[in-house]
Amino acid sequence: MEQVLNYINGEMVPAVGGAWLNDHAPATGQVHAVIADSDERDVQRAVEAAQAALPGWQALGTEGRSALMMRVADLMQRDLEALARAESVDNGKPIALARRMDIPRAIANFRFFAGAVLHWDSEAHLMDDVALNYTDRQPVGVAGCISPWNLPLYLFTWKIAPALAAGCTVVAKPSEVTPFTAAMLGRLCIEAGLPPGVLNIVNGLGPKVGAAITAHPGIPAVSFTGGTRTGAEIARVAAPMFKKLSLELGGKNPVVIFADCDFDEMLRTTVRSAFTNQGQICLCGSRILVERSLYARFRDAFVERVNALRVGDPADPATDLGAVVSEAHMNKVLGHIALAREEGGTVLCGGHRVELDGHLRNGWYIAPTVIEGLGPACRTNQEEIFGPVVTLQPFDTEAEALSMANGTTYGLASVLWTNDLKRAHRMARGLHSGIVWVNCWLVRDLRTPFGGMKQSGVGREGGHEALRFFTEAKNVCIRL
Ligand code: NDP
């Protein structure tokens, strides 16, 4: 059985306590590896290694750090196929998606921040002939990075790459449900010659390892992506310690479709924005709001497309939806579908577990599910489901659409479909979300601010926002 080890101080090591957790392959429901079941002793070792590595990492200078990060990216590129296969096995996502999106984006994260930091300049403020101020941005020190299971290597690297580029050393924890590719990255860092202790990866359970990272006094900044409840717990522990916090949390994203949109383009993209990665992307649109004059046409065409999606073996390149990430998550999603029925919703398609044959018969598959007939206030339209489940609701006016779109506690992303330019601007301005896509979805420029409003998070990642997060700004004022 393959072992997923920790990467601490430049070495792949088991947990201090010698315990292991099982790592399941969602496609088959079988254990495919064991993971180091770490605790606060492993986090302590990682923090000590990261602290010891800080001066050397900073002494390398921006160019030296950038060059090493580029080398790691080159090795990820070399191993793209192996990483994609591992991601697909560990998470249950279609291999085609891992090849096309997850691993290329993980590589891009390293390349982007290795490049961005070379072009990052600091500000100077000249006060006539009185004084010159300049902003000295110094790395915060050891950064804690905690990431979720839905886009494992993609989101893991989205945090550690800017931290490393900014000159921090890192103690990171991938989700215990999908730790595999992070450990592969650890081995690539050794091969690339990353100095020991610069990046440390500690595997294990959130309440043990994640909590130890959050509470450790030697970690002054924590970047977290995950559920809103976990984010609140992290904030509760970290806030009294005055740690810097970046929290990227849950969502209940609206897709607002006006009758004047380009129908075919909208339909194609809305199927993607609903069901990519089995709906397990924080940016997926789960509440589809449709102008009433288009509603029936959209519903029929959408359901026809969704019925044609293939749920199957993640290893088959023709599969559209693979397995959801765990048995517990499958049961949670099926519970939400049952709740939608209780609330009076009509299931137009899907609504059940899919049982495949042969070695896949115990896998965790759910048919893509479309529900109508529920109002905006019910739990189904308020709570994050984070699976292949969407609801349809008609609206009559722009004001009603805006009020429905904004009517949840979340505010991560919104999608807007209209060819009316003025309306697009008006709606984009009025939507309470950190990201608004107009006539597209998941088009990502890594320079742009990324994050949510309300209970979808605090702070922004991406581009200079991320580099700012991992540094402290110091103003130096010199009398002229
Ligand atoms: P969780 O909040 O359960 O876990 C996220 C990470 O935090 C995991 O590594 C987890 O470890 C760890 N963790 C759990 N408990 C603690 C704790 N007490 N202290 C510190 N760390 C802890 O989220 P999921 O992994 O279930 O991910 C799904 C969620 O992530 C969804 O709500 C989704 O919306 C959100 N998300 C948000 C994104 C955004 O950019 N806003 C992007 C992607 C996902 P372990 O897995 O071992 O429990």
Coordinates of C-alpha atoms and ligand atoms in Angstrom, one line a residue:
M1 CA 0.0 0.0 0.0
E2 CA 1.4 3.4 -1.0
Q3 CA 2.3 5.7 1.9
V4 CA 1.6 9.5 1.7
L5 CA 4.4 10.9 3.8
N6 CA 5.0 14.4 5.3
Y7 CA 7.6 16.6 3.7
I8 CA 9.4 18.3 6.5
N9 CA 12.8 19.9 6.5
G10 CA 13.5 18.6 3.0
E11 CA 12.7 14.9 3.7
M12 CA 9.7 12.7 3.2
V13 CA 8.9 11.4 6.7
P14 CA 6.1 9.5 8.5
A15 CA 4.2 11.2 11.4
V16 CA 6.1 11.4 14.7
G17 CA 3.3 9.3 16.3
G18 CA 3.6 6.6 13.6
A19 CA -0.1 6.5 12.9
W20 CA -1.8 6.3 9.5
L21 CA -5.1 7.2 8.0
N22 CA -6.8 5.5 5.0
D23 CA -7.0 7.4 1.7
H24 CA -9.9 6.2 -0.4
A25 CA -10.3 6.2 -4.2
P26 CA -13.8 7.7 -4.7
A27 CA -14.2 5.8 -8.0
T28 CA -14.1 2.4 -6.3
G29 CA -14.7 3.3 -2.7
Q30 CA -11.5 1.3 -1.9
V31 CA -8.5 2.3 0.2
H32 CA -5.7 3.1 -2.3
A33 CA -3.1 4.6 0.1
V34 CA -2.4 5.4 3.7
I35 CA -1.6 8.9 4.9
A36 CA 0.6 10.1 7.8
D37 CA -1.8 10.9 10.6
S38 CA 0.1 13.8 12.0
D39 CA -0.5 16.0 15.1
E40 CA 0.9 19.1 16.8
R41 CA 4.4 17.4 17.2
D42 CA 4.8 17.2 13.4
V43 CA 3.5 20.8 13.0
Q44 CA 6.1 21.9 15.6
R45 CA 8.9 20.2 13.6
A46 CA 7.7 21.8 10.4
V47 CA 7.5 25.2 12.0
E48 CA 11.1 24.8 13.4
A49 CA 12.3 23.8 10.0
A50 CA 10.5 26.7 8.3
Q51 CA 11.9 29.2 10.8
A52 CA 15.4 27.9 10.3
A53 CA 15.0 28.1 6.5
L54 CA 13.8 31.7 6.5
P55 CA 17.1 33.6 6.5
G56 CA 18.5 31.5 3.7
W57 CA 15.4 31.7 1.6
Q58 CA 15.3 35.4 1.9
A59 CA 19.1 35.7 1.2
L60 CA 18.5 34.0 -2.2
G61 CA 16.8 37.2 -3.3
T62 CA 13.8 37.5 -5.5
E63 CA 15.6 36.2 -8.6
G64 CA 17.0 33.2 -6.8
R65 CA 13.6 32.2 -5.4
S66 CA 11.9 32.8 -8.7
A67 CA 14.4 30.5 -10.5
L68 CA 13.9 27.7 -8.0
M69 CA 10.1 28.0 -8.3
M70 CA 10.4 27.9 -12.1
R71 CA 12.4 24.7 -11.7
V72 CA 9.6 23.2 -9.6
A73 CA 7.1 24.2 -12.2
D74 CA 9.2 22.6 -15.0
L75 CA 9.3 19.3 -13.0
M76 CA 5.5 19.5 -12.5
Q77 CA 5.2 20.0 -16.3
R78 CA 7.4 16.9 -16.9
D79 CA 5.2 14.9 -14.6
L80 CA 1.9 16.4 -15.7
E81 CA 0.4 13.0 -16.7
A82 CA 1.4 11.2 -13.5
L83 CA 0.0 14.1 -11.4
A84 CA -3.2 14.2 -13.4
R85 CA -3.7 10.5 -12.9
A86 CA -3.0 10.7 -9.2
E87 CA -5.4 13.6 -8.8
S88 CA -8.1 11.8 -10.6
V89 CA -7.7 8.6 -8.5
D90 CA -7.5 10.5 -5.2
N91 CA -10.4 12.9 -5.9
G92 CA -12.6 11.0 -8.3
K93 CA -12.6 13.8 -10.9
P94 CA -12.4 12.9 -14.6
I95 CA -8.9 12.4 -15.8
A96 CA -9.7 14.8 -18.7
L97 CA -10.4 17.6 -16.2
A98 CA -7.2 16.9 -14.2
R99 CA -5.2 17.0 -17.4
R100 CA -6.9 20.1 -18.8
M101 CA -7.4 22.2 -15.7
D102 CA -6.1 21.0 -12.3
I103 CA -2.5 20.3 -13.1
P104 CA -1.9 22.9 -15.8
R105 CA -3.3 25.5 -13.4
A106 CA -1.0 24.2 -10.5
I107 CA 2.0 24.7 -12.8
A108 CA 0.7 28.1 -13.9
N109 CA 0.4 29.1 -10.2
F110 CA 4.1 28.5 -9.7
R111 CA 5.1 30.1 -12.9
F112 CA 2.8 33.1 -12.4
F113 CA 4.0 34.0 -8.9
A114 CA 7.6 33.3 -9.8
G115 CA 7.3 35.8 -12.6
A116 CA 5.0 38.3 -10.8
V117 CA 7.4 38.8 -7.9
L118 CA 10.1 39.9 -10.4
H119 CA 7.7 42.7 -11.6
W120 CA 6.5 43.7 -8.3
D121 CA 7.6 47.2 -7.4
S122 CA 7.0 49.1 -4.1
E123 CA 5.5 52.5 -3.7
A124 CA 7.2 55.8 -3.0
H125 CA 5.5 58.9 -1.8
L126 CA 7.3 62.2 -2.2
M127 CA 6.1 65.1 0.1
D128 CA 7.4 68.0 -2.0
D129 CA 10.8 68.9 -0.5
V130 CA 9.8 67.8 3.0
A131 CA 10.3 64.0 3.0
L132 CA 10.4 60.9 1.0
N133 CA 8.4 57.8 2.0
Y134 CA 8.9 54.4 0.6
T135 CA 7.1 51.2 1.3
D136 CA 9.3 48.3 2.3
R137 CA 7.4 45.0 2.0
Q138 CA 9.0 42.3 4.0
P139 CA 7.9 38.7 4.2
V140 CA 5.6 37.9 7.2
G141 CA 7.8 34.9 8.1
V142 CA 6.4 31.4 8.3
A143 CA 3.1 31.2 6.5
G144 CA 0.4 28.6 7.2
C145 CA -1.6 27.4 4.2
I146 CA -4.6 25.1 4.5
S147 CA -6.4 23.9 1.4
P148 CA -9.5 21.8 0.6
W149 CA -10.1 18.6 -1.4
N150 CA -12.1 19.8 -4.4
L151 CA -9.1 21.2 -6.5
P152 CA -6.3 19.7 -4.5
L153 CA -3.0 20.6 -6.2
Y154 CA -4.6 23.7 -7.9
L155 CA -5.6 25.3 -4.6
F156 CA -2.6 24.1 -2.7
T157 CA -0.2 25.8 -5.1
W158 CA -2.5 28.9 -5.3
K159 CA -1.5 29.5 -1.7
I160 CA 2.1 28.3 -1.4
A161 CA 3.4 29.8 -4.6
P162 CA 2.7 33.5 -3.6
A163 CA 4.0 32.8 -0.1
L164 CA 7.2 31.4 -1.4
A165 CA 7.6 34.1 -4.0
A166 CA 7.1 36.8 -1.4
G167 CA 10.0 35.3 0.7
C168 CA 8.0 33.4 3.3
T169 CA 8.7 29.8 4.2
V170 CA 5.6 27.6 4.5
V171 CA 3.9 25.0 6.6
A172 CA 1.0 23.7 4.6
K173 CA -1.7 21.1 5.0
P174 CA -3.6 19.6 2.1
S175 CA -7.1 18.1 2.8
E176 CA -6.7 14.7 4.4
V177 CA -9.2 13.4 1.8
T178 CA -6.9 14.3 -1.1
P179 CA -3.3 14.5 0.0
F180 CA -1.7 12.6 -2.8
T181 CA -0.5 15.2 -5.3
A182 CA 0.8 17.5 -2.5
A183 CA 3.2 14.7 -1.5
M184 CA 4.2 14.3 -5.1
L185 CA 5.0 18.0 -5.1
G186 CA 7.1 17.5 -2.0
R187 CA 9.2 15.0 -3.9
L188 CA 9.6 17.3 -6.9
C189 CA 10.7 20.1 -4.5
I190 CA 13.5 17.8 -3.3
E191 CA 14.5 17.1 -6.9
A192 CA 14.4 20.8 -7.8
G193 CA 16.8 21.5 -5.0
L194 CA 14.5 23.6 -2.9
P195 CA 16.4 24.3 0.4
P196 CA 15.2 22.1 3.3
G197 CA 12.5 23.7 5.4
V198 CA 11.3 26.3 2.8
L199 CA 8.2 24.3 2.1
N200 CA 6.8 21.8 4.7
I201 CA 3.8 19.7 4.1
V202 CA 2.0 18.1 7.1
N203 CA -0.7 15.6 6.4
G204 CA -3.5 14.6 8.7
L205 CA -6.9 15.7 10.1
G206 CA -8.1 19.2 10.1
P207 CA -9.0 19.4 13.8
K208 CA -5.5 18.1 14.7
V209 CA -3.0 19.4 12.0
G210 CA -5.1 22.4 10.7
A211 CA -5.9 23.5 14.2
A212 CA -2.2 23.2 15.3
I213 CA -1.1 25.4 12.3
T214 CA -3.8 27.9 13.1
A215 CA -2.9 28.1 16.8
H216 CA 0.9 28.0 16.5
P217 CA 2.5 31.3 17.7
G218 CA 5.3 30.9 15.2
I219 CA 2.9 31.2 12.2
P220 CA 1.9 34.9 11.9
A221 CA -0.3 34.5 8.8
V222 CA -2.8 31.8 7.8
S223 CA -4.3 31.4 4.3
F224 CA -7.3 29.1 4.3
T225 CA -9.6 27.8 1.7
G226 CA -12.5 25.6 2.8
G227 CA -16.0 25.7 4.3
T228 CA -17.5 28.7 6.1
R229 CA -17.8 26.9 9.4
T230 CA -14.1 25.9 9.5
G231 CA -13.2 29.4 8.4
A232 CA -15.2 30.8 11.4
E233 CA -13.3 28.4 13.7
I234 CA -9.9 29.5 12.3
A235 CA -10.9 33.1 12.8
R236 CA -12.0 32.5 16.4
V237 CA -8.5 31.0 17.2
A238 CA -6.4 33.3 15.1
A239 CA -8.0 36.7 15.7
P240 CA -7.0 37.1 19.4
M241 CA -3.4 36.3 18.3
F242 CA -3.6 39.1 15.7
K243 CA -2.6 36.8 12.9
K244 CA -3.1 37.9 9.3
L245 CA -5.9 35.9 7.9
S246 CA -7.1 35.2 4.3
L247 CA -10.3 33.2 4.2
E248 CA -11.7 31.8 1.0
L249 CA -15.0 30.1 2.0
G250 CA -18.2 28.6 0.7
G251 CA -20.6 29.9 -1.9
K252 CA -24.2 29.6 -3.3
N253 CA -23.5 31.3 -6.6
P254 CA -26.3 32.7 -8.8
V255 CA -26.4 32.4 -12.5
V256 CA -28.7 35.2 -13.8
I257 CA -30.0 34.6 -17.3
F258 CA -31.8 37.3 -19.3
A259 CA -33.8 36.5 -22.4
D260 CA -31.6 38.6 -24.6
C261 CA -28.5 36.5 -24.1
D262 CA -26.8 34.3 -26.7
F263 CA -28.8 31.2 -26.0
D264 CA -26.5 28.5 -27.3
E265 CA -23.4 29.9 -25.7
M266 CA -25.2 30.4 -22.4
L267 CA -26.6 26.9 -22.5
R268 CA -23.2 25.3 -23.1
T269 CA -21.5 27.3 -20.4
T270 CA -24.3 26.9 -17.9
V271 CA -24.0 23.1 -18.1
R272 CA -20.3 23.5 -17.4
S273 CA -20.8 26.0 -14.6
A274 CA -23.3 23.7 -12.9
F275 CA -21.5 20.3 -13.2
T276 CA -17.8 20.7 -13.7
N277 CA -15.9 18.6 -11.1
Q278 CA -19.3 17.1 -10.1
G279 CA -20.4 20.6 -9.0
Q280 CA -17.6 20.6 -6.4
I281 CA -16.0 24.0 -7.3
C282 CA -16.6 26.9 -5.0
L283 CA -17.3 29.0 -8.2
C284 CA -20.0 26.6 -9.7
G285 CA -23.4 28.3 -10.3
S286 CA -25.9 26.4 -8.2
R287 CA -28.9 28.7 -8.3
I288 CA -30.0 29.3 -11.9
L289 CA -32.3 32.3 -12.2
V290 CA -34.0 32.7 -15.6
E291 CA -36.1 35.5 -17.0
R292 CA -39.6 34.1 -17.2
S293 CA -40.1 34.6 -21.0
L294 CA -37.1 32.2 -21.5
Y295 CA -37.7 29.9 -18.6
A296 CA -39.5 27.0 -20.3
R297 CA -37.2 27.0 -23.3
F298 CA -34.2 27.0 -21.1
R299 CA -35.4 24.4 -18.7
D300 CA -36.2 21.9 -21.5
A301 CA -33.0 22.4 -23.3
F302 CA -30.9 22.4 -20.1
V303 CA -32.5 19.2 -18.8
E304 CA -31.9 17.5 -22.2
R305 CA -28.2 18.5 -22.1
V306 CA -27.8 17.4 -18.5
N307 CA -29.4 14.0 -19.3
A308 CA -26.8 13.5 -21.9
L309 CA -23.9 13.9 -19.5
R310 CA -21.9 10.7 -18.9
V311 CA -21.4 9.7 -15.3
G312 CA -18.7 7.1 -15.2
D313 CA -15.1 5.9 -14.6
P314 CA -12.9 9.0 -13.9
A315 CA -10.1 7.2 -15.8
D316 CA -12.2 7.2 -19.0
P317 CA -11.4 10.3 -21.0
A318 CA -15.0 10.4 -22.2
T319 CA -16.5 10.7 -18.7
D320 CA -18.2 14.0 -17.9
L321 CA -18.8 13.5 -14.2
G322 CA -16.7 11.2 -12.1
A323 CA -17.3 10.3 -8.4
V324 CA -17.9 12.8 -5.6
V325 CA -15.0 12.9 -3.1
S326 CA -16.1 10.7 -0.3
E327 CA -18.9 8.5 1.0
A328 CA -19.8 11.1 3.7
H329 CA -20.0 13.8 1.1
M330 CA -22.1 11.7 -1.2
N331 CA -24.5 11.1 1.7
K332 CA -24.6 14.8 2.5
V333 CA -25.5 15.7 -1.1
L334 CA -28.1 13.0 -1.3
G335 CA -29.5 14.4 2.0
H336 CA -29.8 17.8 0.4
I337 CA -31.7 16.2 -2.6
A338 CA -34.1 14.5 -0.1
L339 CA -34.6 17.9 1.6
A340 CA -35.4 19.6 -1.7
R341 CA -38.1 17.0 -2.3
E342 CA -39.5 17.6 1.3
E343 CA -39.5 21.3 0.6
G344 CA -41.7 20.7 -2.4
G345 CA -39.1 20.8 -5.2
T346 CA -39.6 18.8 -8.4
V347 CA -36.6 16.8 -9.5
L348 CA -36.4 17.3 -13.3
C349 CA -33.5 14.9 -13.8
G350 CA -31.0 13.0 -11.6
G351 CA -31.8 13.0 -7.9
H352 CA -30.1 9.7 -7.1
R353 CA -26.9 7.7 -6.6
V354 CA -25.5 6.1 -9.7
E355 CA -24.4 2.5 -9.3
L356 CA -21.8 1.5 -11.9
D357 CA -20.6 -2.1 -12.7
G358 CA -17.6 -4.1 -11.9
H359 CA -14.7 -2.6 -9.9
L360 CA -16.7 0.7 -9.8
R361 CA -19.8 -0.7 -8.1
N362 CA -18.9 0.7 -4.7
G363 CA -17.9 4.1 -6.0
W364 CA -19.6 7.3 -4.9
Y365 CA -21.5 8.6 -8.0
I366 CA -24.4 11.0 -8.1
A367 CA -26.5 11.7 -11.2
P368 CA -26.4 15.4 -12.2
T369 CA -29.6 16.8 -10.6
V370 CA -31.8 19.7 -11.6
I371 CA -34.6 20.9 -9.3
E372 CA -37.4 23.4 -9.9
G373 CA -40.4 24.7 -8.0
L374 CA -38.6 26.0 -4.9
G375 CA -38.6 29.6 -3.7
P376 CA -35.5 31.6 -2.9
A377 CA -35.9 31.4 0.9
C378 CA -35.9 27.6 1.3
R379 CA -32.9 25.8 2.7
T380 CA -32.1 24.2 -0.7
N381 CA -31.7 27.7 -2.1
Q382 CA -29.8 29.0 0.9
E383 CA -27.4 26.3 1.9
E384 CA -24.2 25.3 0.1
I385 CA -24.6 21.7 -1.3
F386 CA -21.3 21.6 -3.2
G387 CA -22.3 18.7 -5.4
P388 CA -24.0 18.1 -8.8
V389 CA -27.2 19.7 -7.8
V390 CA -28.7 23.0 -9.2
T391 CA -32.1 24.7 -8.9
L392 CA -34.0 26.7 -11.4
Q393 CA -36.1 29.7 -10.5
P394 CA -37.9 32.2 -12.8
F395 CA -37.9 35.9 -12.4
D396 CA -39.8 38.8 -13.9
T397 CA -37.8 42.0 -13.5
E398 CA -34.2 43.0 -13.2
A399 CA -34.8 44.2 -9.6
E400 CA -36.3 40.8 -8.7
A401 CA -33.3 39.0 -10.2
L402 CA -30.9 41.1 -8.3
S403 CA -32.7 40.6 -5.0
M404 CA -32.8 36.9 -5.5
A405 CA -29.2 36.7 -6.6
N406 CA -28.1 38.7 -3.5
G407 CA -30.5 36.9 -1.1
T408 CA -28.1 34.5 0.6
T409 CA -25.5 34.8 3.3
Y410 CA -22.8 34.0 0.7
G411 CA -21.2 36.3 -1.9
L412 CA -18.4 34.5 -3.8
A413 CA -19.2 34.6 -7.5
S414 CA -22.1 35.5 -9.9
V415 CA -22.6 34.8 -13.5
L416 CA -24.7 37.1 -15.7
W417 CA -26.0 36.4 -19.2
T418 CA -27.2 39.4 -21.2
N419 CA -26.3 41.2 -24.4
D420 CA -27.6 44.5 -22.9
L421 CA -24.4 46.4 -22.1
K422 CA -26.0 48.9 -19.7
R423 CA -27.8 46.2 -17.9
A424 CA -24.6 44.2 -17.6
H425 CA -22.9 47.1 -15.9
R426 CA -25.9 47.9 -13.7
M427 CA -26.2 44.3 -12.5
A428 CA -22.4 43.8 -12.0
R429 CA -22.4 46.9 -9.8
G430 CA -25.4 45.7 -7.8
L431 CA -24.3 42.0 -7.2
H432 CA -22.9 41.3 -3.8
S433 CA -20.1 39.0 -4.8
G434 CA -16.4 39.3 -5.1
I435 CA -16.4 38.0 -8.7
V436 CA -18.9 38.7 -11.5
W437 CA -18.6 36.8 -14.8
V438 CA -20.6 38.4 -17.7
N439 CA -21.3 36.0 -20.6
C440 CA -18.6 33.6 -19.5
W441 CA -17.6 31.4 -16.5
L442 CA -14.3 30.5 -14.9
V443 CA -12.3 32.7 -17.2
R444 CA -9.4 33.4 -14.9
D445 CA -6.6 36.0 -15.1
L446 CA -4.3 35.3 -12.2
R447 CA -3.6 39.0 -11.8
T448 CA -7.2 39.8 -10.7
P449 CA -8.4 39.9 -7.1
F450 CA -10.0 36.6 -6.1
G451 CA -12.3 36.2 -3.1
G452 CA -15.7 36.6 -1.6
M453 CA -18.0 38.9 0.3
K454 CA -20.2 38.2 3.3
Q455 CA -19.8 34.6 4.5
S456 CA -17.8 33.7 1.5
G457 CA -14.6 35.0 3.0
V458 CA -12.3 37.8 4.1
G459 CA -9.5 39.1 2.0
R460 CA -8.5 38.6 -1.6
E461 CA -6.0 36.2 -3.3
G462 CA -4.4 36.5 -6.7
G463 CA -1.8 38.8 -8.2
H464 CA -0.4 41.6 -6.0
E465 CA -3.2 41.0 -3.5
A466 CA -1.6 37.7 -2.6
L467 CA 1.9 39.1 -2.5
R468 CA 0.7 41.8 -0.2
F469 CA -1.0 39.3 2.1
F470 CA 2.3 37.4 2.6
T471 CA 4.2 40.6 3.4
E472 CA 4.1 43.3 6.0
A473 CA 4.2 46.9 4.6
K474 CA 6.6 49.2 6.4
N475 CA 6.7 52.9 5.6
V476 CA 10.1 54.4 5.8
C477 CA 10.0 58.2 6.0
I478 CA 13.2 60.1 5.2
R479 CA 13.5 63.8 5.9
L480 CA 14.9 65.6 2.8
Ligands
NDP1 P1 -13.2 22.1 5.1 O1 -13.5 23.5 5.7 O2 -13.9 20.9 5.8 O3 -11.7 21.8 5.1 C1 -10.7 22.7 4.4 C2 -9.4 22.4 5.0 O4 -9.4 22.8 6.4 C3 -9.0 20.9 5.0 O5 -7.6 20.8 4.8 C4 -9.4 20.5 6.4 O6 -8.7 19.4 6.8 C5 -9.0 21.7 7.2 N1 -9.6 21.8 8.5 C6 -10.7 21.2 9.0 N2 -11.0 21.6 10.3 C7 -10.0 22.5 10.6 C8 -9.7 23.2 11.8 N3 -10.5 23.1 12.9 N4 -8.7 24.1 11.8 C9 -7.9 24.2 10.7 N5 -8.1 23.5 9.6 C10 -9.1 22.6 9.5 O7 -13.6 22.2 3.6 P2 -13.7 21.1 2.5 O8 -12.3 20.4 2.4 O9 -14.9 20.3 2.8 O10 -13.9 21.9 1.2 C11 -15.1 22.3 0.7 C12 -15.4 23.7 1.1 O11 -14.4 24.6 0.6 C13 -16.7 24.2 0.5 O12 -17.4 24.9 1.4 C14 -16.2 25.2 -0.6 O13 -17.1 26.2 -1.0 C15 -15.0 25.7 -0.1 N6 -14.1 26.2 -1.1 C16 -14.0 27.6 -1.2 C17 -13.2 28.1 -2.2 C18 -13.0 29.6 -2.3 O14 -12.1 30.0 -3.0 N7 -13.8 30.4 -1.7 C19 -12.6 27.2 -3.2 C20 -12.8 25.9 -3.0 C21 -13.5 25.4 -2.0 P3 -9.4 17.9 6.6 O15 -9.8 17.8 5.2 O16 -8.4 17.0 7.0 O17 -10.6 17.9 7.5

